[in-house]
Coordinates of C-alpha atoms and ligand atoms in Angstrom, one line a residue:
M18 CA 18.5 -79.1 28.5
K19 CA 16.5 -79.4 31.6
I20 CA 13.5 -77.1 31.5
G21 CA 11.2 -76.3 34.3
I22 CA 7.6 -75.1 33.6
L23 CA 6.6 -73.0 36.7
S24 CA 2.8 -73.7 36.9
R25 CA 0.1 -74.6 39.4
K26 CA -1.1 -77.6 37.4
S27 CA 0.4 -80.0 34.9
N28 CA -2.9 -80.7 33.2
L29 CA -3.5 -77.1 31.9
Y30 CA -3.4 -76.9 28.2
S31 CA -0.6 -74.4 28.1
T32 CA 1.5 -76.2 30.7
S33 CA 1.2 -79.7 29.0
R34 CA 1.9 -78.2 25.6
L35 CA 5.1 -76.7 26.8
V36 CA 6.2 -80.0 28.3
E37 CA 5.2 -81.8 25.1
A38 CA 7.1 -79.3 22.9
A39 CA 10.3 -79.4 25.0
R40 CA 10.3 -83.2 24.9
A41 CA 9.7 -83.2 21.2
R42 CA 12.9 -81.1 20.8
G43 CA 14.9 -83.5 22.9
H44 CA 14.8 -81.7 26.2
Q45 CA 13.9 -82.9 29.7
A46 CA 10.9 -81.0 30.9
E47 CA 9.2 -80.9 34.4
V48 CA 6.3 -79.0 35.9
I49 CA 7.2 -77.2 39.2
D50 CA 4.1 -76.1 41.3
T51 CA 4.8 -72.5 42.0
L52 CA 3.1 -72.4 45.3
R53 CA 5.1 -75.5 46.5
C54 CA 8.3 -73.7 46.2
Y55 CA 9.9 -72.1 49.1
M56 CA 12.9 -70.0 49.3
N57 CA 16.0 -69.5 51.4
I58 CA 17.3 -66.0 51.0
T59 CA 20.8 -66.1 52.4
S60 CA 23.7 -64.1 51.1
A61 CA 26.0 -65.8 48.5
Q62 CA 23.7 -69.0 48.2
P63 CA 20.2 -68.3 47.5
T64 CA 18.2 -71.5 47.0
I65 CA 14.7 -72.8 46.4
H66 CA 13.2 -75.9 48.0
F67 CA 10.4 -77.8 46.5
K68 CA 8.2 -80.3 48.2
G69 CA 10.8 -80.9 51.1
A70 CA 14.1 -81.0 49.1
P71 CA 16.3 -78.5 47.2
L72 CA 14.9 -77.8 43.8
D73 CA 16.7 -79.6 41.0
T74 CA 19.1 -77.6 38.8
Y75 CA 17.4 -76.3 35.7
D76 CA 18.9 -74.7 32.7
A77 CA 15.9 -72.7 32.0
V78 CA 12.5 -72.0 33.6
I79 CA 9.2 -70.9 31.8
P80 CA 7.1 -69.0 34.3
R81 CA 3.3 -69.4 33.9
I82 CA 2.0 -67.2 36.8
G83 CA -1.7 -66.8 37.2
A84 CA -3.1 -63.5 38.1
S85 CA -4.2 -64.7 41.5
I86 CA -0.6 -65.6 42.6
T87 CA 1.3 -62.7 41.0
F88 CA 3.1 -61.7 44.2
Y89 CA 4.3 -65.1 45.2
G90 CA 5.0 -66.2 41.7
A91 CA 7.2 -63.2 41.0
A92 CA 9.1 -63.9 44.2
V93 CA 9.9 -67.4 43.0
V94 CA 11.0 -66.2 39.6
R95 CA 13.2 -63.6 41.2
Q96 CA 14.8 -66.2 43.5
L97 CA 15.5 -68.3 40.3
E98 CA 17.1 -65.2 38.7
M99 CA 19.3 -64.9 41.8
M100 CA 20.4 -68.4 41.3
G101 CA 21.4 -67.6 37.8
V102 CA 18.6 -69.7 36.1
F103 CA 17.5 -68.3 32.7
C104 CA 13.8 -67.3 33.1
V105 CA 11.9 -66.8 29.9
N106 CA 10.1 -63.7 31.4
D107 CA 11.8 -62.0 34.3
S108 CA 10.1 -61.1 37.5
V109 CA 10.2 -57.4 36.9
A110 CA 8.6 -57.7 33.6
I111 CA 5.9 -60.1 34.9
T112 CA 5.0 -57.6 37.6
R113 CA 4.9 -54.7 35.2
G114 CA 2.7 -56.7 32.8
R115 CA 0.2 -57.7 35.4
D116 CA -0.5 -54.1 36.5
K117 CA -2.7 -52.6 33.7
L118 CA -2.0 -49.0 34.9
R119 CA 1.8 -49.4 35.1
S120 CA 2.1 -51.0 31.7
L121 CA -0.1 -48.3 30.0
Q122 CA 2.1 -45.5 31.7
L123 CA 5.3 -47.2 30.5
L124 CA 3.8 -47.5 26.9
S125 CA 2.5 -44.0 26.9
K126 CA 6.0 -42.6 27.7
K127 CA 7.3 -44.3 24.5
G128 CA 4.5 -42.9 22.3
I129 CA 2.4 -46.2 21.7
G130 CA -1.1 -45.5 20.8
L131 CA -3.5 -46.2 23.7
P132 CA -7.1 -45.6 24.5
I133 CA -7.3 -42.4 26.6
T134 CA -7.2 -43.6 30.2
G135 CA -7.6 -41.8 33.5
F136 CA -6.8 -42.8 37.0
A137 CA -8.0 -41.0 40.2
H138 CA -8.3 -41.4 43.9
S139 CA -10.7 -38.6 44.9
L140 CA -14.4 -38.6 44.2
D141 CA -14.4 -34.8 44.1
E142 CA -13.1 -34.5 40.5
I143 CA -15.2 -37.4 39.0
Q144 CA -16.9 -35.1 36.5
D145 CA -13.6 -33.8 35.2
L146 CA -12.2 -37.4 35.1
I147 CA -15.2 -38.4 32.9
K148 CA -14.7 -35.4 30.7
M149 CA -11.0 -36.1 30.4
V150 CA -11.7 -39.5 28.7
G151 CA -14.1 -38.0 26.3
G152 CA -17.3 -38.4 28.3
P153 CA -19.7 -41.4 28.1
P154 CA -20.0 -44.1 27.0
L155 CA -16.8 -45.0 28.8
V156 CA -15.1 -48.2 30.2
I157 CA -14.4 -48.7 33.9
K158 CA -11.8 -51.4 34.7
F159 CA -10.4 -53.1 37.8
L160 CA -6.7 -52.6 37.8
E161 CA -6.1 -56.3 38.5
G162 CA -8.9 -57.9 36.6
T163 CA -8.5 -60.7 34.0
Q164 CA -10.6 -62.6 31.5
G165 CA -12.9 -59.7 31.1
I166 CA -14.1 -59.8 34.7
G167 CA -14.1 -56.2 36.1
V168 CA -14.4 -54.5 32.8
I169 CA -17.6 -52.4 32.7
L170 CA -19.1 -50.4 29.9
V171 CA -21.2 -47.4 31.2
E172 CA -23.5 -45.4 29.0
T173 CA -24.2 -42.3 30.8
S174 CA -22.4 -39.7 33.2
K175 CA -24.8 -40.6 35.9
A176 CA -24.1 -44.3 35.7
A177 CA -20.4 -43.6 35.6
R178 CA -20.6 -41.5 38.7
S179 CA -22.5 -44.2 40.7
V180 CA -20.2 -47.0 39.5
L181 CA -17.0 -44.9 40.4
E182 CA -18.6 -43.9 43.8
A183 CA -19.3 -47.5 44.6
F184 CA -15.8 -48.8 43.7
F185 CA -14.0 -45.9 45.4
G186 CA -16.1 -46.8 48.5
L187 CA -14.9 -50.4 48.3
K188 CA -11.3 -49.2 48.0
V189 CA -10.6 -51.0 44.7
N190 CA -8.3 -49.5 42.3
I191 CA -10.0 -48.7 38.9
M192 CA -9.2 -46.8 35.9
V193 CA -11.6 -45.0 33.5
Q194 CA -11.1 -45.4 29.7
E195 CA -12.3 -44.0 26.4
Y196 CA -14.7 -46.6 24.8
I197 CA -13.4 -47.6 21.4
K198 CA -16.9 -48.2 19.9
E199 CA -15.6 -48.8 16.4
A200 CA -13.7 -51.9 17.6
G201 CA -17.1 -53.5 17.4
G202 CA -16.4 -55.9 20.3
A203 CA -13.2 -57.3 18.6
D204 CA -9.6 -57.2 19.3
I205 CA -6.4 -58.7 18.0
R206 CA -4.2 -60.9 20.1
C207 CA -0.6 -60.9 18.9
F208 CA 1.5 -63.6 20.5
V209 CA 5.1 -62.3 20.7
V210 CA 8.0 -64.7 21.3
G211 CA 11.7 -63.3 21.4
G212 CA 10.8 -60.1 19.5
K213 CA 8.6 -61.7 16.8
V214 CA 4.8 -62.1 16.4
V215 CA 4.6 -65.8 15.9
A216 CA 0.8 -66.0 15.7
A217 CA -2.2 -63.7 15.7
M218 CA -5.9 -64.0 16.2
K219 CA -9.0 -61.9 16.0
R220 CA -11.3 -62.3 18.9
Q221 CA -15.0 -61.2 18.5
A222 CA -17.5 -60.8 21.3
E223 CA -20.1 -63.4 21.1
S224 CA -23.2 -61.1 20.7
P225 CA -23.9 -57.5 19.8
E226 CA -24.7 -56.8 23.5
E227 CA -21.3 -57.9 24.6
F228 CA -18.3 -55.6 24.1
R229 CA -15.7 -57.8 25.7
S230 CA -14.0 -60.2 23.2
N231 CA -12.4 -62.4 25.8
L232 CA -12.7 -66.1 25.0
H233 CA -13.6 -66.8 28.6
R234 CA -16.6 -64.5 28.0
G235 CA -17.7 -66.5 25.0
G236 CA -15.6 -64.6 22.4
I237 CA -14.9 -66.3 19.1
A238 CA -11.4 -66.5 17.7
T239 CA -10.4 -66.5 14.1
P240 CA -7.0 -66.3 12.4
V241 CA -6.2 -62.8 11.2
E242 CA -3.6 -61.0 8.9
I243 CA -2.1 -58.2 10.9
T244 CA -0.8 -55.0 9.4
E245 CA 2.9 -54.0 9.4
E246 CA 2.0 -51.2 11.9
E247 CA 0.2 -53.6 14.2
R248 CA 3.2 -56.0 14.1
T249 CA 5.7 -53.3 15.0
M250 CA 3.4 -52.1 17.7
A251 CA 3.1 -55.5 19.3
I252 CA 6.8 -56.1 19.2
R253 CA 7.5 -52.7 20.6
A254 CA 5.0 -53.1 23.5
A255 CA 6.5 -56.4 24.5
H256 CA 10.0 -54.9 24.4
I257 CA 9.0 -51.8 26.5
I258 CA 7.5 -53.9 29.2
G259 CA 10.5 -56.3 29.0
L260 CA 8.6 -59.5 28.1
N261 CA 10.2 -62.2 25.8
V262 CA 6.8 -64.0 25.8
A263 CA 3.8 -61.9 25.7
G264 CA 0.2 -61.7 24.5
I265 CA -0.4 -58.2 23.2
D266 CA -3.9 -57.1 22.6
I267 CA -4.6 -54.4 20.1
V268 CA -7.9 -52.8 19.1
R269 CA -8.5 -51.2 15.8
S270 CA -9.7 -47.7 16.2
H271 CA -10.4 -44.8 13.8
R272 CA -7.0 -43.4 14.8
G273 CA -5.2 -46.5 14.1
P274 CA -4.2 -49.5 16.3
L275 CA -4.2 -49.0 20.1
I276 CA -2.8 -51.2 22.7
M277 CA -5.5 -52.5 25.0
E278 CA -3.5 -54.8 27.2
V279 CA -0.3 -56.7 27.8
N280 CA -0.3 -60.3 29.1
A281 CA 2.8 -61.9 30.7
S282 CA 1.3 -65.4 30.8
P283 CA -0.8 -65.6 27.6
G284 CA -2.8 -68.8 27.1
L285 CA -1.7 -71.2 24.3
E286 CA -5.0 -73.1 23.7
G287 CA -6.9 -70.3 22.0
I288 CA -4.0 -69.2 19.8
E289 CA -2.7 -72.7 18.8
K290 CA -6.2 -74.1 18.0
T291 CA -7.2 -71.1 16.0
T292 CA -4.0 -70.6 14.0
G293 CA -2.5 -74.1 14.0
V294 CA 0.9 -72.5 14.9
D295 CA 3.1 -74.5 17.2
V296 CA 3.4 -71.6 19.7
A297 CA 4.9 -73.8 22.5
G298 CA 7.5 -75.0 20.1
A299 CA 8.5 -71.3 19.3
I300 CA 8.8 -70.7 23.0
I301 CA 11.1 -73.8 23.4
Q302 CA 13.3 -72.5 20.4
F303 CA 13.5 -69.2 22.1
V304 CA 14.7 -70.9 25.4
E305 CA 17.3 -72.8 23.4
K306 CA 18.7 -69.5 22.0
G307 CA 18.5 -67.8 25.5
V308 CA 20.5 -70.5 27.2
K309 CA 23.0 -70.5 24.6
Ligands
ADP3 P1 -9.0 -58.3 30.9 O1 -7.7 -58.2 31.5 O2 -10.0 -58.6 31.8 O3 -9.0 -59.1 29.6 P2 -9.2 -55.9 29.1 O4 -8.7 -54.6 29.4 O5 -8.4 -56.8 28.1 O6 -9.4 -56.8 30.5 O7 -10.7 -55.8 28.6 C1 -11.5 -57.0 28.2 C2 -12.1 -56.8 26.8 O8 -13.0 -55.7 26.8 C3 -11.1 -56.4 25.7 O9 -10.5 -57.5 25.1 C4 -12.0 -55.6 24.8 O10 -12.6 -56.5 23.9 C5 -13.0 -55.0 25.7 N1 -12.6 -53.6 26.0 C6 -11.8 -53.2 27.1 N2 -11.5 -52.0 27.2 C7 -12.2 -51.4 26.1 C8 -12.3 -50.0 25.6 N3 -11.7 -49.0 26.2 N4 -12.9 -49.9 24.4 C9 -13.6 -50.9 23.8 N5 -13.4 -52.2 24.2 C10 -12.8 -52.4 25.4
MG4 MG1 -7.7 -58.8 28.1

């Protein structure tokens, strides 16, 4: 098979591991720089050009779309879908997964456990919004943040009010969330491929002062045994968002596991190095089944 990895850089760990895993299983693999693709949207014959020539024909494409290029990346994936190329995650699922609010709304409809989350536009009802999510301490999040940037813990109503006022003033979309204190700065990343959890790790914030477990914020990862409930929840969440490959983040709360976040282009480095699982290989195996 000829497999394309849609990614900005070939030297990123995840990208190079996917290339390596594809080649190890006897496939041809190439990295396609997402931003160097351009599209011809004509009826009957949609095409993609790449660096001045029509893009080669691929049997399958693995999209690795960074948060900063979601819009353009999703357009490239959509164009590939129009051309009949098998895409590991489709453009609609990528777009859904990237929007924290949209994915939580979809999950809530299906009864998946979530932290209580509020979203508002007007400053007038801030007091009620704060009350709705259980009062302080609470978490305020940028809708399109990643790697823990734009996730703020506020301890008092007064602080919450000022932070919300500031962000509303700047016209950024933010949501307000119940703080899951008992998670103790930890969460569980479940790596889902083709309806199975292929690997899981626990991420723990680096110090007691930090509540964000992101590895980019100094979080420390260890392998973890997940419960059947957590496994089922991760698989269901990926399915509801429509992702074949997903990083599903779960926090352990007093009322059971809750979904914190869904990632459409989860990194491979942390999970592979922590668990020793060949996650890239699992993705390539999924591609083989999907193309067949
Ligand atoms: P990002 O997309 O930036 O990773 P997340 O929503 O995943 O944003 O939040 C980053 C981290 O902050 C989470 O992994 C978790 O450790 C912590 N966190 C976020 N929201 C809450 C919350 N409501 N309660 C407790 N911890 C939280
Ligand atoms: Mg996260």
